[in-house]
PDB file of C-alpha atoms and ligand atoms in Angstrom:
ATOM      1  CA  UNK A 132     -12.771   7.693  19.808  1.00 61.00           C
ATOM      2  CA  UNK A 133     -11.528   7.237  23.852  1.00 68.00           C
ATOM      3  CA  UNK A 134      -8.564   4.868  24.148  1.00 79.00           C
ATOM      4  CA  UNK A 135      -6.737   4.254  27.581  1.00 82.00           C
ATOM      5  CA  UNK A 136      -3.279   5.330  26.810  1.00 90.00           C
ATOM      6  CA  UNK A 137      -2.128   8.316  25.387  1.00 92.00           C
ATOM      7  CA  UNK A 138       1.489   9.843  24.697  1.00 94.00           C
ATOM      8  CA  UNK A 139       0.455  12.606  26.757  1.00 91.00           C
ATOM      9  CA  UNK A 140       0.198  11.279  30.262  1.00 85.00           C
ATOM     10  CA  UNK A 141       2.209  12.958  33.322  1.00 80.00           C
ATOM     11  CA  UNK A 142       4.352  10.642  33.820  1.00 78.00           C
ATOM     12  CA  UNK A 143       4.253  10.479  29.622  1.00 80.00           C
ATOM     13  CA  UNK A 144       4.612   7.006  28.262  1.00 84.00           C
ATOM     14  CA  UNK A 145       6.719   5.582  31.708  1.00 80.00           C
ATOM     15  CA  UNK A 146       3.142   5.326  33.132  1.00 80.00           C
ATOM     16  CA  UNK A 147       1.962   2.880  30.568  1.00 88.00           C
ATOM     17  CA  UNK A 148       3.177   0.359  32.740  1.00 81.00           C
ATOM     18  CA  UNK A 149       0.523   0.609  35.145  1.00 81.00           C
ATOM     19  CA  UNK A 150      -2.103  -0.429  33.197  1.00 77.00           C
ATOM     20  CA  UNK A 151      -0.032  -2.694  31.245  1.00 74.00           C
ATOM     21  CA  UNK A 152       2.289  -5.293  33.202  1.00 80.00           C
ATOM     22  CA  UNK A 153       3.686  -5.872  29.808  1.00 91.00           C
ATOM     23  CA  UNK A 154       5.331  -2.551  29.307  1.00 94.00           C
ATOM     24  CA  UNK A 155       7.333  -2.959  32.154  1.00 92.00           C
ATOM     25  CA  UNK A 156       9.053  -6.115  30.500  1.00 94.00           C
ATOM     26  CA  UNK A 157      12.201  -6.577  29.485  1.00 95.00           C
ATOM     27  CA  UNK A 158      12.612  -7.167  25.627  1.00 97.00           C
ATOM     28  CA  UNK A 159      10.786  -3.772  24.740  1.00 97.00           C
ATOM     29  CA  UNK A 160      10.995  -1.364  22.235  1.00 98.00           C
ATOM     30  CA  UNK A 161      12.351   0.980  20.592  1.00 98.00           C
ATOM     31  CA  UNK A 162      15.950   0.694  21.441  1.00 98.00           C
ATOM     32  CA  UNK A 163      18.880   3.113  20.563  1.00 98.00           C
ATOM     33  CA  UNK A 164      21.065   0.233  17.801  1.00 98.00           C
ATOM     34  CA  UNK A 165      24.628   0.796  18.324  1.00 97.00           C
ATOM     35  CA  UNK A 166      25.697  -0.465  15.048  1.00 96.00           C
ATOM     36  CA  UNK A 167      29.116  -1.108  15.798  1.00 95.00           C
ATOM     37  CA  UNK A 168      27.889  -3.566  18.414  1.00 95.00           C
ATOM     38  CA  UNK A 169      25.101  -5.298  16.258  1.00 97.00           C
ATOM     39  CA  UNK A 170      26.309  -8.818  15.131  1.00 97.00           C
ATOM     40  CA  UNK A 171      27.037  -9.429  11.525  1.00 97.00           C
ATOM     41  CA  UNK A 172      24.739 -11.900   9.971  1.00 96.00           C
ATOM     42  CA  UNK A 173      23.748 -12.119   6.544  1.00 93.00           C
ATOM     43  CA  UNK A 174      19.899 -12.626   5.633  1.00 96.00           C
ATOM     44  CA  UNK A 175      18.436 -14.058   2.572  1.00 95.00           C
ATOM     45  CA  UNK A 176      16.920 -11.350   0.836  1.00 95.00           C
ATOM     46  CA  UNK A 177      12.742 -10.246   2.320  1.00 96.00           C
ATOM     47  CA  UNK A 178      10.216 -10.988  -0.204  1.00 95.00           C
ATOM     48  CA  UNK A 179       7.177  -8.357  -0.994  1.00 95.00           C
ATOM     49  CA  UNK A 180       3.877  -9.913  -3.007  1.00 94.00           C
ATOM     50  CA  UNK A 181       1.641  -7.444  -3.664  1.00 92.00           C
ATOM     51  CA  UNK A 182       3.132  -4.049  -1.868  1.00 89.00           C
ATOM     52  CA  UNK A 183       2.749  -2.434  -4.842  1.00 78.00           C
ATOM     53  CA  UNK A 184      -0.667  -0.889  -4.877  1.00 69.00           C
ATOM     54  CA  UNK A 185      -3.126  -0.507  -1.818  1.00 64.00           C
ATOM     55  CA  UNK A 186      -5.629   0.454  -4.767  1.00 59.00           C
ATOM     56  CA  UNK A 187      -8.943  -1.597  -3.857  1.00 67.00           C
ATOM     57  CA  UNK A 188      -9.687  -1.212   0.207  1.00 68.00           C
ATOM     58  CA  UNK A 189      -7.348   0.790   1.888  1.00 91.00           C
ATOM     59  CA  UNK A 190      -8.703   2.936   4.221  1.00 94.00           C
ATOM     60  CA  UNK A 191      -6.280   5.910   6.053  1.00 95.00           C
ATOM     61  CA  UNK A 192      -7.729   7.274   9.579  1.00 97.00           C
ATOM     62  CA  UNK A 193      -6.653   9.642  12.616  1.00 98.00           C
ATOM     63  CA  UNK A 194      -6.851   6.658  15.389  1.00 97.00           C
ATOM     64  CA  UNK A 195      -5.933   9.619  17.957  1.00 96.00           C
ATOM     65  CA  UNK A 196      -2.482   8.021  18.115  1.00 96.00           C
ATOM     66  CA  UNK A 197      -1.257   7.963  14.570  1.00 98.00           C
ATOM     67  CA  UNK A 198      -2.666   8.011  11.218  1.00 98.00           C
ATOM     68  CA  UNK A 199      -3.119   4.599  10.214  1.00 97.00           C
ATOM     69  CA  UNK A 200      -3.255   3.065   6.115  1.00 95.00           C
ATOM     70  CA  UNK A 201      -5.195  -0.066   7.076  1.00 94.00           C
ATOM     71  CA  UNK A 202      -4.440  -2.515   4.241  1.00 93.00           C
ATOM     72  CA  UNK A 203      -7.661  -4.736   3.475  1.00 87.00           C
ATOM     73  CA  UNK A 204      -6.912  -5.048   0.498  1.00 86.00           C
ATOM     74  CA  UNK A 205      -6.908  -8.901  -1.462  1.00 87.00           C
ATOM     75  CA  UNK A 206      -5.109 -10.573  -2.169  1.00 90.00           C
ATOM     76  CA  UNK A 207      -3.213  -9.068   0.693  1.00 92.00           C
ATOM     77  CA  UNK A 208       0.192  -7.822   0.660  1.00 94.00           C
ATOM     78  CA  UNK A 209       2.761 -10.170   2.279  1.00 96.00           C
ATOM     79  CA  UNK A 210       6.224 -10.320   3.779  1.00 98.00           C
ATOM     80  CA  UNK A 211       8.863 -13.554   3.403  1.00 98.00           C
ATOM     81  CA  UNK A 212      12.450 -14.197   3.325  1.00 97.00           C
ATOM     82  CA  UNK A 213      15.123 -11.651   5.283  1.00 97.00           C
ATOM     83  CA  UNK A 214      15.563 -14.675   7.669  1.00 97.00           C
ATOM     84  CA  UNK A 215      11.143 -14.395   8.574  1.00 98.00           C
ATOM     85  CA  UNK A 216       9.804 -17.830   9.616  1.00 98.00           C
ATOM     86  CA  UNK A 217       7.063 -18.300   7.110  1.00 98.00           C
ATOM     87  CA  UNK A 218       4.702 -15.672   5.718  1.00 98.00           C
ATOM     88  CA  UNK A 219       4.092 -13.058   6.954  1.00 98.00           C
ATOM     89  CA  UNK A 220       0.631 -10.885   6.380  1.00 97.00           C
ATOM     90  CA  UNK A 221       0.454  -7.177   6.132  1.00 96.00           C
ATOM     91  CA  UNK A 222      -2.308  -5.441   7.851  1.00 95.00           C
ATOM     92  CA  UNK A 223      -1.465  -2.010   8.068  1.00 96.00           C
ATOM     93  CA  UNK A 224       1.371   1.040   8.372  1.00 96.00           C
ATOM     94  CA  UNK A 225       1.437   4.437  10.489  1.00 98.00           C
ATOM     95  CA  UNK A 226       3.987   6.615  11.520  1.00 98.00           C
ATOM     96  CA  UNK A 227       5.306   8.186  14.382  1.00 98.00           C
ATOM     97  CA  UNK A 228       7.070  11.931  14.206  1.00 98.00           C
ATOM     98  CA  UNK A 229       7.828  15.185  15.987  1.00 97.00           C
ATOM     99  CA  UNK A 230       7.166  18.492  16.230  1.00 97.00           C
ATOM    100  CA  UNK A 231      10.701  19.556  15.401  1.00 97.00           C
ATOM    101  CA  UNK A 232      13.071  17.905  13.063  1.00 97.00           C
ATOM    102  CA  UNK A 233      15.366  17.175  16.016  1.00 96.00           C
ATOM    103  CA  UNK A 234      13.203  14.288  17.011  1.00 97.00           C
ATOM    104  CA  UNK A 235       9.889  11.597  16.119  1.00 98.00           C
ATOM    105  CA  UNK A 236      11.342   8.630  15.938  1.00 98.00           C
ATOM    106  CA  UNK A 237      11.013   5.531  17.935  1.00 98.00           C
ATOM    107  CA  UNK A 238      14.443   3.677  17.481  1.00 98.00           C
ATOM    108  CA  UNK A 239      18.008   5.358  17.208  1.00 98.00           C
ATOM    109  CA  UNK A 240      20.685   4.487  15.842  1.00 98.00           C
ATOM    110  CA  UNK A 241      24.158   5.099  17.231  1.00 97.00           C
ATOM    111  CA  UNK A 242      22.441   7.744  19.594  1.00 97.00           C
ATOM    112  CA  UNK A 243      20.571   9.801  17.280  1.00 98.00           C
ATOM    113  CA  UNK A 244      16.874  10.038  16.507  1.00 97.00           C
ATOM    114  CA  UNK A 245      15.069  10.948  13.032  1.00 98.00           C
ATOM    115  CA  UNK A 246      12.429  13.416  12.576  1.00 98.00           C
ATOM    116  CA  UNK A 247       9.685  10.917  11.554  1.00 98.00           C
ATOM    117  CA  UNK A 248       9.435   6.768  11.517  1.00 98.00           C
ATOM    118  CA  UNK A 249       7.191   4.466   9.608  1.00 98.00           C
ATOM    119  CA  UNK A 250       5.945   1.009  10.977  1.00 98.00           C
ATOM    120  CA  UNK A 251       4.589  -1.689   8.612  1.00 97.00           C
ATOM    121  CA  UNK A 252       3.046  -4.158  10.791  1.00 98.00           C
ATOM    122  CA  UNK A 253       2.455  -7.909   9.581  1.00 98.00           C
ATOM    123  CA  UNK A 254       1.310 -10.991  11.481  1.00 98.00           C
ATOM    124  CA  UNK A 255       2.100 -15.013  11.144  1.00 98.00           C
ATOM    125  CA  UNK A 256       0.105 -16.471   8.809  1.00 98.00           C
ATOM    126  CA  UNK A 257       0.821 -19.433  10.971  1.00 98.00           C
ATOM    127  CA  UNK A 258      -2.392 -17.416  13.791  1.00 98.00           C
ATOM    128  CA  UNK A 259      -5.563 -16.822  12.367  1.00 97.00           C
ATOM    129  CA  UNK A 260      -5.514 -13.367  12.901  1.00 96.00           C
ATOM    130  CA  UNK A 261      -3.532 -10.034  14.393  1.00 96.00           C
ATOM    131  CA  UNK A 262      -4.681 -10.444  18.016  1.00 96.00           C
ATOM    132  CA  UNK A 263      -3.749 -13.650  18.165  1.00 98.00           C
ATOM    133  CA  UNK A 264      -0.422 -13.577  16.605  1.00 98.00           C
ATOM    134  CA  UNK A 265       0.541 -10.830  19.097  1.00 96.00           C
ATOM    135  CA  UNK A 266       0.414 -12.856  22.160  1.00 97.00           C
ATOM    136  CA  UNK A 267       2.832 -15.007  20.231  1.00 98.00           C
ATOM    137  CA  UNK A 268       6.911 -14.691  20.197  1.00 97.00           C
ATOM    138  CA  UNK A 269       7.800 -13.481  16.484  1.00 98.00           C
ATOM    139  CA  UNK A 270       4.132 -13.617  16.020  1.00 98.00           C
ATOM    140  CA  UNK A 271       4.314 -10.285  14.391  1.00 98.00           C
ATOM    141  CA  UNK A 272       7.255  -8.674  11.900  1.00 98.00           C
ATOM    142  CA  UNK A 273       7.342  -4.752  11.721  1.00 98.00           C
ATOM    143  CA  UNK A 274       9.235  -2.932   9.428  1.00 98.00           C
ATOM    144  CA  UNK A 275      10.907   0.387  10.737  1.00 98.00           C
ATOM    145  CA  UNK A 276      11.706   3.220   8.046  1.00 98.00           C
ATOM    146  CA  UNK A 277      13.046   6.436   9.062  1.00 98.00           C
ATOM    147  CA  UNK A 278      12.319   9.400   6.864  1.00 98.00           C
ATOM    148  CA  UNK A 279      14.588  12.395   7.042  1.00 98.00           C
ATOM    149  CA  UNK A 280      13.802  16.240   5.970  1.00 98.00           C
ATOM    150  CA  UNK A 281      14.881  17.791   2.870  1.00 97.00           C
ATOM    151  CA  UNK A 282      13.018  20.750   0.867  1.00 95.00           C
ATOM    152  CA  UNK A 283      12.056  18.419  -1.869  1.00 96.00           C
ATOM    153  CA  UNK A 284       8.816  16.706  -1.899  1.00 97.00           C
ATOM    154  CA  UNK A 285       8.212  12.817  -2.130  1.00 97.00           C
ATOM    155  CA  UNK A 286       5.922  12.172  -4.646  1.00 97.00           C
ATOM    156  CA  UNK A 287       4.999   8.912  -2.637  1.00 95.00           C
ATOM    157  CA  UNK A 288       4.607  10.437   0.286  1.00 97.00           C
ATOM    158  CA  UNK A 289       1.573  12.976  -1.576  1.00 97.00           C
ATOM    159  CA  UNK A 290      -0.795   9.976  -0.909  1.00 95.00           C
ATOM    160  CA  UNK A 291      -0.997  10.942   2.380  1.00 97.00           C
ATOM    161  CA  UNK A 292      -0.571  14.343   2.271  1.00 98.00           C
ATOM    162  CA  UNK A 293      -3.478  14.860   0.287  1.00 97.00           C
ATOM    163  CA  UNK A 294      -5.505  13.133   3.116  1.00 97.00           C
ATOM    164  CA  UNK A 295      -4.694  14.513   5.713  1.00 98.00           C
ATOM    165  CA  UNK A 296      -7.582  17.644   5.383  1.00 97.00           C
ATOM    166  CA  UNK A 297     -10.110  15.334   5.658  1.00 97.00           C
ATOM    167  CA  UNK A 298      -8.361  13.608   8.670  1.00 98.00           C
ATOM    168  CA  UNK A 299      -8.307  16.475  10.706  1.00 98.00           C
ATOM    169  CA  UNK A 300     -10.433  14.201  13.918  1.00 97.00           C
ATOM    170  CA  UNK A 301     -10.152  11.044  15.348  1.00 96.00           C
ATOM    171  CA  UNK A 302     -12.137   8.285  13.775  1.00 96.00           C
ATOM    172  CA  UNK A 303     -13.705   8.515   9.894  1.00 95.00           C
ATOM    173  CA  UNK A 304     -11.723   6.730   7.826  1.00 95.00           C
ATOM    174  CA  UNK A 305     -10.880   7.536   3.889  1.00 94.00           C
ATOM    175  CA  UNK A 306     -10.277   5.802   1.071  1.00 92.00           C
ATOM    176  CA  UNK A 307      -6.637   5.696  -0.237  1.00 93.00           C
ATOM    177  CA  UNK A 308      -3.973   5.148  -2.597  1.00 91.00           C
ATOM    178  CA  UNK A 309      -0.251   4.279  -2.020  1.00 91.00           C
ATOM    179  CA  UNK A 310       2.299   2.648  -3.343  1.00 90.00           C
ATOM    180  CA  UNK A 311       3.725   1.004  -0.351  1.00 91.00           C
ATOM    181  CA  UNK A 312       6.749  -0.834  -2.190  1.00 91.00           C
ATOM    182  CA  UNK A 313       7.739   2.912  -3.498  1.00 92.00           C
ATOM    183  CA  UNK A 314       7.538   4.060   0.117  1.00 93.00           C
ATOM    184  CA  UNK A 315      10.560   1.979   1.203  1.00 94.00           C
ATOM    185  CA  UNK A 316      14.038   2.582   0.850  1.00 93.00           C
ATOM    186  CA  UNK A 317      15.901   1.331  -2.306  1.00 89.00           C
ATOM    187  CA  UNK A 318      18.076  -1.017  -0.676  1.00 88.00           C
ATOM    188  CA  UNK A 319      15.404  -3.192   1.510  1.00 85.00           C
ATOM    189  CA  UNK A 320      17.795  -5.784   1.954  1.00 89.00           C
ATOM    190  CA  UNK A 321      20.281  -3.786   4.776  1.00 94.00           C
ATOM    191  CA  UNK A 322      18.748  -3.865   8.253  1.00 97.00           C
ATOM    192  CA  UNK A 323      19.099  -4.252  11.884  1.00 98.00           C
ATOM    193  CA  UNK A 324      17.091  -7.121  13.415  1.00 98.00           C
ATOM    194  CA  UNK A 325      16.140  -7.609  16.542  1.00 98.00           C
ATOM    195  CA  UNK A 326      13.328  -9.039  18.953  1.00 98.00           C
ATOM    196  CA  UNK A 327      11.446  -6.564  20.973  1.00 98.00           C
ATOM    197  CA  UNK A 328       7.881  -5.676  21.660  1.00 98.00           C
ATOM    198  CA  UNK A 329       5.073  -2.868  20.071  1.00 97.00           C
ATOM    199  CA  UNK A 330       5.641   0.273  21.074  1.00 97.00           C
ATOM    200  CA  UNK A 331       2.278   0.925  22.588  1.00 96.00           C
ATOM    201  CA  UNK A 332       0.006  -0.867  24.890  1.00 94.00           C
ATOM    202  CA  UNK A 333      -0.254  -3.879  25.435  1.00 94.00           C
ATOM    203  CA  UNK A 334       3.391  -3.381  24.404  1.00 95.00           C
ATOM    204  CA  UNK A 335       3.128  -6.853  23.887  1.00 96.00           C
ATOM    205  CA  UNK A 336       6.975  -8.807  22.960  1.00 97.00           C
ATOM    206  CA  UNK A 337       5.989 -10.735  20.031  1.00 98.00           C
ATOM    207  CA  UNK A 338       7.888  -8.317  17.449  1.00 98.00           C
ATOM    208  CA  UNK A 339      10.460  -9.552  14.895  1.00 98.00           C
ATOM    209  CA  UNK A 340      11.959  -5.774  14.143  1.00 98.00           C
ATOM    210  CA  UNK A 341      13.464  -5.427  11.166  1.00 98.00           C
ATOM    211  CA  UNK A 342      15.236  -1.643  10.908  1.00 98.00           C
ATOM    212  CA  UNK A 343      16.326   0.362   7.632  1.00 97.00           C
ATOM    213  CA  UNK A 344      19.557   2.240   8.327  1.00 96.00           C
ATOM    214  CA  UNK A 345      19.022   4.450   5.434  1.00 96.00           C
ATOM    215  CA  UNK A 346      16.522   6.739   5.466  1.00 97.00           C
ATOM    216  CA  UNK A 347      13.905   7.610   3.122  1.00 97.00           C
ATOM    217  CA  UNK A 348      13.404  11.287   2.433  1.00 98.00           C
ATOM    218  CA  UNK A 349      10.403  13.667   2.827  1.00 98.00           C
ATOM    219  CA  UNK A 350      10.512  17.687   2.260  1.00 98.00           C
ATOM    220  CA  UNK A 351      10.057  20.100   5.364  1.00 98.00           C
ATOM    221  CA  UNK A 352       6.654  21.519   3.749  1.00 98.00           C
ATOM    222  CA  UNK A 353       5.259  17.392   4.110  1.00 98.00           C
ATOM    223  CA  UNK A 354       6.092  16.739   7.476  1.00 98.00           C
ATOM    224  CA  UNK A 355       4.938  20.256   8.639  1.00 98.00           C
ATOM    225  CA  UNK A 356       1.442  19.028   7.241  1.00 98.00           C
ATOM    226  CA  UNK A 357       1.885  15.688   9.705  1.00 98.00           C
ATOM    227  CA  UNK A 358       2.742  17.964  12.284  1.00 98.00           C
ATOM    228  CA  UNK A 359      -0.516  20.906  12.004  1.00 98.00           C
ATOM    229  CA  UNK A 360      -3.356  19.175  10.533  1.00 98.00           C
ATOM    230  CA  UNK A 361      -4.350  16.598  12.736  1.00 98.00           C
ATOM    231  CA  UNK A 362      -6.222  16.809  15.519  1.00 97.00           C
ATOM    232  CA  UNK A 363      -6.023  14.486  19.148  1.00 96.00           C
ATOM    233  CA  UNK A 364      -8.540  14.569  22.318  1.00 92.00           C
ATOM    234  CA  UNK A 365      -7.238  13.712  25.628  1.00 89.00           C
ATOM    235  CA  UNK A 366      -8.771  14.588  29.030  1.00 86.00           C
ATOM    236  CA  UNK A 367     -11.403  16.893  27.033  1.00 88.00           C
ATOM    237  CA  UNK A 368      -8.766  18.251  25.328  1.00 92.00           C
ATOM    238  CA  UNK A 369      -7.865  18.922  21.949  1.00 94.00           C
ATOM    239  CA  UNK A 370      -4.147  18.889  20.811  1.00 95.00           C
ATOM    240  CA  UNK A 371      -2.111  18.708  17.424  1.00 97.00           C
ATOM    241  CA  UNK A 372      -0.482  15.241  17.266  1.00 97.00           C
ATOM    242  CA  UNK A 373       2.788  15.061  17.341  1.00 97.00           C
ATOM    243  CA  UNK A 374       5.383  13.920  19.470  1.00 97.00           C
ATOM    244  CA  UNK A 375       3.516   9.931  19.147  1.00 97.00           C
ATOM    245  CA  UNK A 376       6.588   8.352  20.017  1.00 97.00           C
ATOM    246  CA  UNK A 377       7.336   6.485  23.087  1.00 96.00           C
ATOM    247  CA  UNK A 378      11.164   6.720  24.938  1.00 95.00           C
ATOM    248  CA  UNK A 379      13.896   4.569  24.760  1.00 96.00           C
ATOM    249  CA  UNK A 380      13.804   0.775  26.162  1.00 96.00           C
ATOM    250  CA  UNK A 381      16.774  -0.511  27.520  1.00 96.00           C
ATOM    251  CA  UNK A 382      18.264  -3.170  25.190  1.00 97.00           C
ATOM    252  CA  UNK A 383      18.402  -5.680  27.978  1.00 96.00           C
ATOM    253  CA  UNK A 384      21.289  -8.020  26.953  1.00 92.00           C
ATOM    254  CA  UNK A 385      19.679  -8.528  23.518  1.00 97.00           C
ATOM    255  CA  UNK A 386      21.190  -9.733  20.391  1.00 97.00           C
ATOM    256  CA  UNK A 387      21.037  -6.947  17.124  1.00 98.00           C
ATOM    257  CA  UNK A 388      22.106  -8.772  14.435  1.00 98.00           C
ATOM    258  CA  UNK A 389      22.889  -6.239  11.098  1.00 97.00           C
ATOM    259  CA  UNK A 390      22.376  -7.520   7.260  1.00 96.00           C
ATOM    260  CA  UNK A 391      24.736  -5.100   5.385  1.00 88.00           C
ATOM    261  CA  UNK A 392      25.102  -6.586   1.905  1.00 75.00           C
TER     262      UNK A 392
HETATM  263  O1  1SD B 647       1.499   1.743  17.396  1.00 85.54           O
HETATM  264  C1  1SD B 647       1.115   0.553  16.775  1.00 85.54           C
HETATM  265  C2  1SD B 647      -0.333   0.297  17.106  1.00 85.54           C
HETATM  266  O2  1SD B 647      -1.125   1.296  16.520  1.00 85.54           O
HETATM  267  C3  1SD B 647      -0.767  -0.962  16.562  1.00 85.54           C
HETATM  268  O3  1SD B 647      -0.779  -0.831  15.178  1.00 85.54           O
HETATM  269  C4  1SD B 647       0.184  -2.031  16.981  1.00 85.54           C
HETATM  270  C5  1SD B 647      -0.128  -3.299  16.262  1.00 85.54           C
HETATM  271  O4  1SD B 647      -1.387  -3.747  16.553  1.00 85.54           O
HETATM  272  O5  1SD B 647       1.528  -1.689  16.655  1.00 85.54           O
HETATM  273  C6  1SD B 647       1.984  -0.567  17.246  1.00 85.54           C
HETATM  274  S1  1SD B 647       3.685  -0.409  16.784  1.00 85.54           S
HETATM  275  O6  1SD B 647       4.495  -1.230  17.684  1.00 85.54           O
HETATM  276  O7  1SD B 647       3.837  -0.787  15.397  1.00 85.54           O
HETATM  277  N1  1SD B 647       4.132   1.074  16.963  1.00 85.54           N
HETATM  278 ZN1   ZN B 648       4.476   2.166  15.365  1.00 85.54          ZN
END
C-alpha cells in the first residue's frame, strides 16, 4: 500500500501543499472553534436511516493513514436534516488520535485538543459518487466526534478493538460489526458548523463540518490499543500510527455557526 502523502514528512503535513495546490487554500481544515465567537443559529434536528447496524458489508482496514470502517452496506446509511441540503450518503468513518492523551485531534475547541477524533464522511446524493461530490462545494458532510479518556471501557468502541490484531499492516481488510448510531454522542443535535475542506490530500474544500462539543468517552486501555497495534510504512520504514492528525488551518474570516438546543 504506497500513497503520496504521509503525516510524517519533514516539513510534516505543511508540505502537503506542494503536491497539492489545494492545501494551500484558504477555507481548510481543522480549525481551533472559539465557541464564544461561533454564531448562534438553530438547526432542524440531523436525520440518521440506517446507522444502526453496519452488519452485512462492512469492511475495517489499516489504509496506512487511519483505520477505516468502509460502510457498503444496503440499503446504505444516510444523513438529512441539521440544516444538510438534501441527502446525504454515508460511505465510511476513521479516526484520527495521538500518542499521548494530550493530543489526536484534528479540530479544537476554545484552544484545546482531544486525545482521539472520529470522522463520518458522507457525500450528496445529488453526485453520483464520492469523487465526484468532492470537487463540489458542500458536496460532502463529515461528522466530527471527539472521544475523551477515562478507565472505563466503551462497549461500542470493542468493535474495533477486537480488530485491530488482525489489522496490524496496511491493506487486508476485515469484516465488521458496529453500531455506528451507538458510537455518537447522546445529544447529536448540538454542534458547530462550518465550511472547510478534508483534512488530507487533495484537501479538497467541499466539506459541510458538522462538530460535537461533547465528547464521547473511551477507557485509557482502548486507545492504548489504537496507539500500539497498528503498523505504517513510510520511506521503507515501519512505524506505529499515531499522531494521523494534520495542524491547525487558519479560520480565514469564516462563519461557525453553533446549534445549542
Ligand atoms: O482522512 C480522510 C480520508 O481518508 C478520506 O476518507 C477523505 C474522504 O475521501 O476524508 C478525509 S477527512 O477529511 O475525513 N479526514
Ligand atoms: Zn478524518
Amino acid at each position: 500500500l504506497t500513497s503520496s502523502w504521509s503525516y510524517l514528512e519533514p516539513g510534516g503535513t505543511i508540505d502537503w501543499s506542494s503536491k497539492n495546490n489545494t492545501c494551500d487554500e484558504t477555507f481548510q481544515s481543522p480549525i481551533d472553534i472559539i465557541t464564544s465567537e461561533a454564531i448562534d443559529k438553530r438547526f432542524p434536528p440531523f436525520h440518521m436511516e440506517h446507522y444502526s447496524t453496519t452488519a452485512d458489508g462492512a469492511r475495517i482496514v489499516n489504509n496506512g493513514h487511519t483505520v477505516e470502517v468502509h460502510l457498503n452496506q444496503s440499503p446504505a446509511p444516510t444523513l438529512s436534516g441539521g440544516g444538510l441540503d438534501g441527502i446525504y450518503t454515508a460511505v465510511q468513518f476513521h479516526f484520527h488520535w495521538g500518542s499521548s492523551d494530550n493530543y489526536g485531534s484534528e479540530h479544537f475547541l476554545d484552544g484545546n485538543s482531544f486525545p482521539m477524533e472520529m470522522h463520518i464522511v458522507h457525500y450528496s446524493q445529488k453526485y453520483p459518487n464520492i469523487s465526484e461530490a468532492l470537487t463540489k462545494k458542500n458536496g460532502l458532510a463529515v461528522l466530527a466526534i471527539f472521544f475523551e479518556v477515562t478507565n472505563c471501557n466503551n462497549t461500542e468502541f470493542q468493535c474495533i478493538i477486537k480488530k485491530l490484531p488482525s489489522l496490524r499492516n496496511p491493506g487486508f481488510p476485515t469484516r465488521v460489526y458496529c453500531n455506528l448510531l451507538k458510537l455518537l454522542p447522546k445529544n447529536f443535535d448540538d454542534f458547530f458548523r462550518y465550511s472547510g475542506s478534508l483534512t488530507t490530500p487533495p484537501c479538497s474544500e467541499s466539506v459541510v463540518w458538522t462538530v460535537y462539543p461533547k465528547a464521547v468517552k473511551i477507557s485509557s486501555w482502548q486507545i492504548n490499543q489504537l496507539r500500539t497495534q497498528l503498523i505504517r510504512i513510510y520511506d521503507g520504514d515501519r512505524t506505529v500510527l499515531v499522531n494521523n492528525f494534520r495542524g491547525l488551518q487558519s479560520r480565514n474570516n469564516r462563519r461557525i455557526y453553533k446549534s445549542i438546543i
